[in-house]
C-alpha atoms as a printed R data frame, in Angstrom:
    type eleno elety resid chain resno       x      y        z
1   ATOM     1    CA   LEU     A     1 -57.168 42.473 -112.110
2   ATOM     2    CA   PHE     A     2 -53.938 42.222 -110.158
3   ATOM     3    CA   VAL     A     3 -51.217 44.709 -111.123
4   ATOM     4    CA   ARG     A     4 -47.603 43.961 -110.210
5   ATOM     5    CA   GLN     A     5 -44.914 46.635 -110.268
6   ATOM     6    CA   TYR     A     6 -41.266 45.617 -110.472
7   ATOM     7    CA   ARG     A     7 -39.155 48.231 -108.733
8   ATOM     8    CA   SER     A     8 -35.854 46.748 -109.887
9   ATOM     9    CA   MET     A     9 -35.164 46.695 -113.612
10  ATOM    10    CA   ALA     A    10 -32.457 44.081 -113.035
11  ATOM    11    CA   ASP     A    11 -34.829 41.150 -112.673
12  ATOM    12    CA   LEU     A    12 -36.828 41.693 -115.865
13  ATOM    13    CA   ASP     A    13 -35.493 38.620 -117.674
14  ATOM    14    CA   ALA     A    14 -36.499 36.456 -114.732
15  ATOM    15    CA   ALA     A    15 -39.927 38.116 -114.656
16  ATOM    16    CA   ARG     A    16 -40.472 37.582 -118.376
17  ATOM    17    CA   ASN     A    17 -39.431 33.934 -118.090
18  ATOM    18    CA   ALA     A    18 -41.779 33.392 -115.151
19  ATOM    19    CA   TRP     A    19 -44.768 34.902 -116.961
20  ATOM    20    CA   ASP     A    20 -43.955 32.938 -120.093
21  ATOM    21    CA   MET     A    21 -44.017 29.707 -118.124
22  ATOM    22    CA   SER     A    22 -47.222 30.815 -116.434
23  ATOM    23    CA   GLU     A    23 -48.918 31.351 -119.802
24  ATOM    24    CA   TYR     A    24 -47.568 28.028 -121.069
25  ATOM    25    CA   CYS     A    25 -49.209 26.252 -118.140
26  ATOM    26    CA   ARG     A    26 -52.446 28.176 -118.603
27  ATOM    27    CA   ALA     A    27 -52.491 27.043 -122.239
28  ATOM    28    CA   ALA     A    28 -52.182 23.479 -120.923
29  ATOM    29    CA   ARG     A    29 -55.528 24.071 -119.147
30  ATOM    30    CA   LEU     A    30 -54.063 24.373 -115.676
31  ATOM    31    CA   PRO     A    31 -55.627 26.772 -113.125
32  ATOM    32    CA   VAL     A    32 -53.238 29.642 -113.787
33  ATOM    33    CA   PRO     A    33 -54.467 33.260 -113.960
34  ATOM    34    CA   ARG     A    34 -54.052 34.937 -117.331
35  ATOM    35    CA   VAL     A    35 -51.346 37.580 -117.742
36  ATOM    36    CA   TRP     A    36 -52.416 40.279 -120.184
37  ATOM    37    CA   PRO     A    37 -49.940 41.377 -122.863
38  ATOM    38    CA   ASP     A    38 -49.512 45.046 -123.714
39  ATOM    39    CA   ALA     A    39 -50.130 46.598 -127.136
40  ATOM    40    CA   ASP     A    40 -46.773 45.230 -128.337
41  ATOM    41    CA   ASP     A    41 -47.591 41.724 -127.063
42  ATOM    42    CA   ASN     A    42 -45.133 41.949 -124.150
43  ATOM    43    CA   LEU     A    43 -46.085 40.187 -120.916
44  ATOM    44    CA   VAL     A    44 -43.958 42.684 -118.968
45  ATOM    45    CA   THR     A    45 -44.239 46.308 -120.047
46  ATOM    46    CA   ILE     A    46 -42.079 49.326 -119.207
47  ATOM    47    CA   ALA     A    47 -43.895 52.516 -118.227
48  ATOM    48    CA   GLY     A    48 -43.051 55.433 -115.969
49  ATOM    49    CA   GLY     A    49 -39.592 54.078 -115.233
50  ATOM    50    CA   SER     A    50 -40.945 50.807 -113.848
51  ATOM    51    CA   ALA     A    51 -41.850 47.384 -115.187
52  ATOM    52    CA   TRP     A    52 -45.439 46.160 -114.879
53  ATOM    53    CA   ALA     A    53 -47.524 43.034 -115.363
54  ATOM    54    CA   VAL     A    54 -51.315 42.854 -115.349
55  ATOM    55    CA   VAL     A    55 -52.891 39.551 -114.364
56  ATOM    56    CA   ASP     A    56 -56.376 38.198 -113.764
57  ATOM    57    CA   GLU     A    57 -57.291 37.579 -110.158
58  ATOM    58    CA   ALA     A    58 -58.309 34.043 -109.260
59  ATOM    59    CA   PRO     A    59 -61.260 33.377 -106.938
60  ATOM    60    CA   GLY     A    60 -60.284 32.315 -103.441
61  ATOM    61    CA   ARG     A    61 -57.281 33.175 -101.317
62  ATOM    62    CA   VAL     A    62 -53.923 31.980 -100.091
63  ATOM    63    CA   THR     A    63 -54.330 30.174  -96.769
64  ATOM    64    CA   SER     A    64 -51.881 29.027  -94.127
65  ATOM    65    CA   SER     A    65 -54.207 26.587  -92.378
66  ATOM    66    CA   PRO     A    66 -53.443 22.852  -92.455
67  ATOM    67    CA   MET     A    67 -54.389 21.002  -95.618
68  ATOM    68    CA   THR     A    68 -57.457 18.819  -95.776
69  ATOM    69    CA   ILE     A    69 -57.219 15.462  -97.513
70  ATOM    70    CA   ARG     A    70 -59.420 16.737 -100.353
71  ATOM    71    CA   LEU     A    71 -57.246 19.792 -100.888
72  ATOM    72    CA   ALA     A    72 -54.065 17.711 -100.773
73  ATOM    73    CA   GLU     A    73 -55.522 15.418 -103.413
74  ATOM    74    CA   HIS     A    74 -56.390 18.321 -105.703
75  ATOM    75    CA   ILE     A    75 -52.928 19.851 -105.265
76  ATOM    76    CA   GLY     A    76 -51.501 16.496 -106.314
77  ATOM    77    CA   VAL     A    77 -53.682 16.472 -109.438
78  ATOM    78    CA   VAL     A    78 -52.654 20.004 -110.417
79  ATOM    79    CA   MET     A    79 -48.976 19.384 -109.726
80  ATOM    80    CA   GLY     A    80 -48.952 16.105 -111.645
81  ATOM    81    CA   ARG     A    81 -50.532 17.738 -114.674
82  ATOM    82    CA   MET     A    82 -48.158 20.686 -114.448
83  ATOM    83    CA   HIS     A    83 -45.050 18.518 -114.235
84  ATOM    84    CA   ARG     A    84 -46.266 16.462 -117.163
85  ATOM    85    CA   ALA     A    85 -46.836 19.615 -119.236
86  ATOM    86    CA   LEU     A    86 -43.540 21.241 -118.234
87  ATOM    87    CA   ALA     A    87 -41.544 18.149 -119.183
88  ATOM    88    CA   ALA     A    88 -41.638 19.566 -122.733
89  ATOM    89    CA   TYR     A    89 -40.747 23.131 -121.689
90  ATOM    90    CA   PRO     A    90 -37.219 24.399 -122.470
91  ATOM    91    CA   MET     A    91 -34.852 24.121 -119.526
92  ATOM    92    CA   PRO     A    92 -34.530 27.538 -117.824
93  ATOM    93    CA   ARG     A    93 -31.190 29.169 -117.136
94  ATOM    94    CA   ARG     A    94 -32.037 29.477 -113.459
95  ATOM    95    CA   VAL     A    95 -31.338 26.289 -111.512
96  ATOM    96    CA   GLN     A    96 -32.769 25.444 -108.103
97  ATOM    97    CA   HIS     A    97 -30.078 24.646 -105.563
98  ATOM    98    CA   THR     A    98 -29.613 21.074 -104.324
99  ATOM    99    CA   ARG     A    99 -27.640 21.747 -101.139
100 ATOM   100    CA   TRP     A   100 -29.897 19.258  -99.362
101 ATOM   101    CA   ARG     A   101 -28.290 16.592 -101.547
102 ATOM   102    CA   THR     A   102 -24.704 17.764 -101.944
103 ATOM   103    CA   GLU     A   103 -23.684 20.120  -99.131
104 ATOM   104    CA   PRO     A   104 -21.249 18.588  -96.629
105 ATOM   105    CA   VAL     A   105 -22.980 18.058  -93.308
106 ATOM   106    CA   GLU     A   106 -20.297 19.931  -91.407
107 ATOM   107    CA   GLU     A   107 -20.971 23.079  -93.464
108 ATOM   108    CA   ALA     A   108 -24.615 22.950  -92.400
109 ATOM   109    CA   VAL     A   109 -23.544 22.334  -88.809
110 ATOM   110    CA   ALA     A   110 -21.282 25.389  -88.990
111 ATOM   111    CA   ARG     A   111 -24.293 27.557  -89.781
112 ATOM   112    CA   CYS     A   112 -25.687 26.631  -86.363
113 ATOM   113    CA   ASP     A   113 -22.596 28.183  -84.795
114 ATOM   114    CA   THR     A   114 -23.181 31.312  -86.866
115 ATOM   115    CA   VAL     A   115 -26.754 31.534  -85.600
116 ATOM   116    CA   VAL     A   116 -25.623 31.309  -81.968
117 ATOM   117    CA   ALA     A   117 -22.978 33.996  -82.474
118 ATOM   118    CA   ARG     A   118 -25.471 36.340  -84.136
119 ATOM   119    CA   ALA     A   119 -28.062 35.727  -81.405
120 ATOM   120    CA   ARG     A   120 -25.487 36.523  -78.719
121 ATOM   121    CA   ARG     A   121 -24.544 39.796  -80.416
122 ATOM   122    CA   GLN     A   122 -28.200 40.787  -80.748
123 ATOM   123    CA   GLY     A   123 -29.034 39.966  -77.126
124 ATOM   124    CA   HIS     A   124 -31.416 37.074  -77.813
125 ATOM   125    CA   ASP     A   125 -33.931 36.723  -74.973
126 ATOM   126    CA   HIS     A   126 -33.756 32.921  -74.784
127 ATOM   127    CA   LEU     A   127 -30.173 32.126  -75.689
128 ATOM   128    CA   ASP     A   128 -29.993 28.966  -73.561
129 ATOM   129    CA   GLU     A   129 -33.092 27.520  -75.231
130 ATOM   130    CA   LEU     A   130 -31.673 28.380  -78.643
131 ATOM   131    CA   ARG     A   131 -28.429 26.577  -77.808
132 ATOM   132    CA   VAL     A   132 -30.345 23.438  -76.773
133 ATOM   133    CA   ASP     A   133 -32.387 23.525  -79.972
134 ATOM   134    CA   LEU     A   134 -29.336 23.974  -82.172
135 ATOM   135    CA   ASP     A   135 -27.446 21.220  -80.343
136 ATOM   136    CA   GLN     A   136 -30.324 18.896  -81.236
137 ATOM   137    CA   ARG     A   137 -30.191 20.049  -84.849
138 ATOM   138    CA   ARG     A   138 -26.464 19.354  -85.049
139 ATOM   139    CA   GLU     A   139 -26.990 15.848  -83.691
140 ATOM   140    CA   ASP     A   140 -29.894 15.232  -86.086
141 ATOM   141    CA   MET     A   141 -27.902 16.368  -89.099
142 ATOM   142    CA   ARG     A   142 -24.881 14.254  -88.260
143 ATOM   143    CA   THR     A   143 -27.028 11.203  -87.503
144 ATOM   144    CA   HIS     A   144 -29.807 11.309  -90.074
145 ATOM   145    CA   VAL     A   145 -28.614 13.211  -93.139
146 ATOM   146    CA   PRO     A   146 -26.135 10.520  -94.291
147 ATOM   147    CA   ARG     A   147 -28.785  7.822  -93.795
148 ATOM   148    CA   LEU     A   148 -31.409  9.766  -95.738
149 ATOM   149    CA   ARG     A   149 -29.016 10.492  -98.579
150 ATOM   150    CA   ALA     A   150 -27.904  6.875  -98.780
151 ATOM   151    CA   HIS     A   151 -31.415  5.787  -99.785
152 ATOM   152    CA   LEU     A   152 -31.914  8.374 -102.541
153 ATOM   153    CA   PRO     A   153 -31.754  7.259 -106.190
154 ATOM   154    CA   GLU     A   154 -28.364  7.916 -107.767
155 ATOM   155    CA   THR     A   155 -29.956  9.943 -110.553
156 ATOM   156    CA   LEU     A   156 -33.052 12.117 -110.369
157 ATOM   157    CA   VAL     A   157 -35.102 13.607 -113.186
158 ATOM   158    CA   GLU     A   158 -34.503 17.327 -113.693
159 ATOM   159    CA   GLN     A   159 -36.769 19.542 -115.776
160 ATOM   160    CA   ALA     A   160 -38.338 22.994 -115.974
161 ATOM   161    CA   LEU     A   161 -40.601 23.565 -112.962
162 ATOM   162    CA   HIS     A   162 -42.541 26.259 -111.147
163 ATOM   163    CA   ALA     A   163 -39.831 25.780 -108.481
164 ATOM   164    CA   ASP     A   164 -41.814 27.326 -105.628
165 ATOM   165    CA   LEU     A   165 -45.086 25.418 -105.760
166 ATOM   166    CA   THR     A   166 -45.943 25.668 -102.081
167 ATOM   167    CA   ARG     A   167 -49.052 26.743 -100.161
168 ATOM   168    CA   THR     A   168 -48.075 30.417 -100.300
169 ATOM   169    CA   ASN     A   169 -48.330 30.314 -104.100
170 ATOM   170    CA   LEU     A   170 -51.626 28.444 -104.348
171 ATOM   171    CA   ILE     A   171 -54.963 30.222 -104.341
172 ATOM   172    CA   THR     A   172 -57.668 27.877 -103.079
173 ATOM   173    CA   LEU     A   173 -61.415 27.864 -102.677
174 ATOM   174    CA   ALA     A   174 -63.512 25.084 -101.124
175 ATOM   175    CA   ASP     A   175 -60.700 22.519 -101.050
176 ATOM   176    CA   ALA     A   176 -59.719 23.139 -104.675
177 ATOM   177    CA   VAL     A   177 -56.825 24.972 -106.317
178 ATOM   178    CA   THR     A   178 -58.183 27.927 -108.284
179 ATOM   179    CA   GLY     A   179 -54.903 29.649 -109.073
180 ATOM   180    CA   VAL     A   180 -51.185 28.881 -109.239
181 ATOM   181    CA   ILE     A   181 -49.158 32.082 -108.906
182 ATOM   182    CA   ASP     A   182 -45.601 33.421 -108.541
183 ATOM   183    CA   PHE     A   183 -43.767 31.081 -110.883
184 ATOM   184    CA   ARG     A   184 -40.048 31.038 -110.185
185 ATOM   185    CA   CYS     A   185 -39.241 29.213 -113.445
186 ATOM   186    CA   ALA     A   186 -36.151 27.129 -112.749
187 ATOM   187    CA   GLY     A   187 -34.635 23.799 -113.558
188 ATOM   188    CA   ALA     A   188 -35.403 21.545 -110.600
189 ATOM   189    CA   LEU     A   189 -36.304 18.026 -109.509
190 ATOM   190    CA   PRO     A   190 -39.983 16.992 -109.648
191 ATOM   191    CA   ALA     A   191 -39.491 14.753 -106.615
192 ATOM   192    CA   TRP     A   192 -38.218 17.750 -104.644
193 ATOM   193    CA   GLU     A   193 -41.214 19.910 -105.552
194 ATOM   194    CA   LEU     A   194 -43.622 17.066 -104.772
195 ATOM   195    CA   GLY     A   195 -42.007 16.411 -101.399
196 ATOM   196    CA   ARG     A   196 -42.113 20.072 -100.363
197 ATOM   197    CA   ALA     A   197 -45.821 20.255 -101.133
198 ATOM   198    CA   ALA     A   198 -46.857 16.861  -99.757
199 ATOM   199    CA   PHE     A   199 -45.098 17.422  -96.432
200 ATOM   200    CA   ASP     A   200 -46.249 20.998  -95.945
201 ATOM   201    CA   PRO     A   201 -44.674 22.044  -92.600
202 ATOM   202    CA   ARG     A   202 -47.838 23.739  -91.281
203 ATOM   203    CA   THR     A   203 -49.859 20.596  -91.928
204 ATOM   204    CA   VAL     A   204 -47.248 18.233  -90.489
205 ATOM   205    CA   ALA     A   205 -46.863 20.387  -87.369
206 ATOM   206    CA   THR     A   206 -50.527 21.016  -86.597
207 ATOM   207    CA   SER     A   207 -52.735 18.325  -88.161
208 ATOM   208    CA   THR     A   208 -53.240 14.724  -87.118
209 ATOM   209    CA   GLU     A   209 -54.112 13.988  -90.761
210 ATOM   210    CA   TRP     A   210 -50.745 15.065  -92.168
211 ATOM   211    CA   ALA     A   211 -49.734 11.542  -93.203
212 ATOM   212    CA   ALA     A   212 -53.078 10.922  -94.914
213 ATOM   213    CA   CYS     A   213 -52.751 14.275  -96.703
214 ATOM   214    CA   ALA     A   214 -49.271 13.398  -97.944
215 ATOM   215    CA   LEU     A   215 -50.406 10.006  -99.222
216 ATOM   216    CA   ALA     A   216 -53.458 11.508 -100.910
217 ATOM   217    CA   MET     A   217 -51.337 14.089 -102.709
218 ATOM   218    CA   VAL     A   218 -48.722 11.590 -103.838
219 ATOM   219    CA   ARG     A   219 -51.341  9.136 -105.114
220 ATOM   220    CA   ALA     A   220 -53.137 11.878 -107.043
221 ATOM   221    CA   TYR     A   221 -49.843 13.120 -108.449
222 ATOM   222    CA   ARG     A   222 -48.866  9.641 -109.544
223 ATOM   223    CA   SER     A   223 -52.198  9.128 -111.319
224 ATOM   224    CA   GLU     A   224 -51.626 12.313 -113.352
225 ATOM   225    CA   HIS     A   225 -47.903 11.901 -113.959
226 ATOM   226    CA   PRO     A   226 -47.080  8.189 -114.095
227 ATOM   227    CA   SER     A   227 -43.900  8.702 -116.134
228 ATOM   228    CA   LEU     A   228 -41.883  9.976 -113.173
229 ATOM   229    CA   PRO     A   229 -39.967  6.892 -111.953
230 ATOM   230    CA   ILE     A   230 -41.678  5.352 -108.937
231 ATOM   231    CA   ARG     A   231 -38.403  5.271 -106.998
232 ATOM   232    CA   GLU     A   232 -38.310  9.079 -107.209
233 ATOM   233    CA   VAL     A   233 -41.920  9.391 -106.087
234 ATOM   234    CA   ARG     A   234 -41.115  7.221 -103.088
235 ATOM   235    CA   ALA     A   235 -38.024  9.300 -102.341
236 ATOM   236    CA   CYS     A   236 -39.975 12.561 -102.056
237 ATOM   237    CA   ALA     A   237 -40.427 12.217  -98.273
238 ATOM   238    CA   ARG     A   238 -36.686 11.816  -97.682
239 ATOM   239    CA   ILE     A   239 -35.999 14.736  -99.998
240 ATOM   240    CA   ALA     A   240 -38.483 16.945  -98.150
241 ATOM   241    CA   LEU     A   241 -36.890 16.122  -94.810
242 ATOM   242    CA   LEU     A   242 -33.378 16.740  -96.120
243 ATOM   243    CA   TYR     A   243 -34.425 20.048  -97.651
244 ATOM   244    CA   LEU     A   244 -36.086 21.301  -94.485
245 ATOM   245    CA   ARG     A   245 -33.325 20.082  -92.219
246 ATOM   246    CA   LEU     A   246 -30.476 21.601  -94.225
247 ATOM   247    CA   LEU     A   247 -32.188 24.760  -95.421
248 ATOM   248    CA   TYR     A   248 -33.543 25.753  -92.019
249 ATOM   249    CA   SER     A   249 -30.747 24.435  -89.877
């Protein structure tokens, strides 16, 4: 068993919502570890001044190595089934931000200036290299963000989602997903979650098979969740690039 202690009592509603969604997905026969209710049927229990949850451990481990094509395909299957199941789940109060879609480019560019100022105050060892890198980021954002946004669909499906379904929250064993953990439980865009997973930064940066992995995941996802409009599936690559560029600028 895995035992989680919540040190802050302020986030209990979010914790309860996350475990409720987790159990909902487990009931839909997805590879989600069971959370055990207490004697009063609560998924989160209060004891000793702290909140606790007790969960089954899944076989395997979280890995940071590049995806294989087989693993990418299985992630696509699991994600497609999960999105299909969660389409009927009540919309959570928490909403995932969409700055990658709506934030003015110049606000993102201004954050680069903030980074330089902070690095100067902290005595960054390679300040000149940082400036060159951030200059490139500014140019990229001003050049590419408007073009990427121009080709996105005007409307995108929004529904209840895990909202953090990335490699760090997937337990895997032998190129298969054995556990989906750490649900965030938020209203978000399926195309955004698909793009983040398909274009996993570690895989894109270090594997020559990154494009094949992305295609394998998207095809598998589409086979399990054909109701998501195809234009949104095709947009997931642009969304992933916008998200990474604006979030980590």
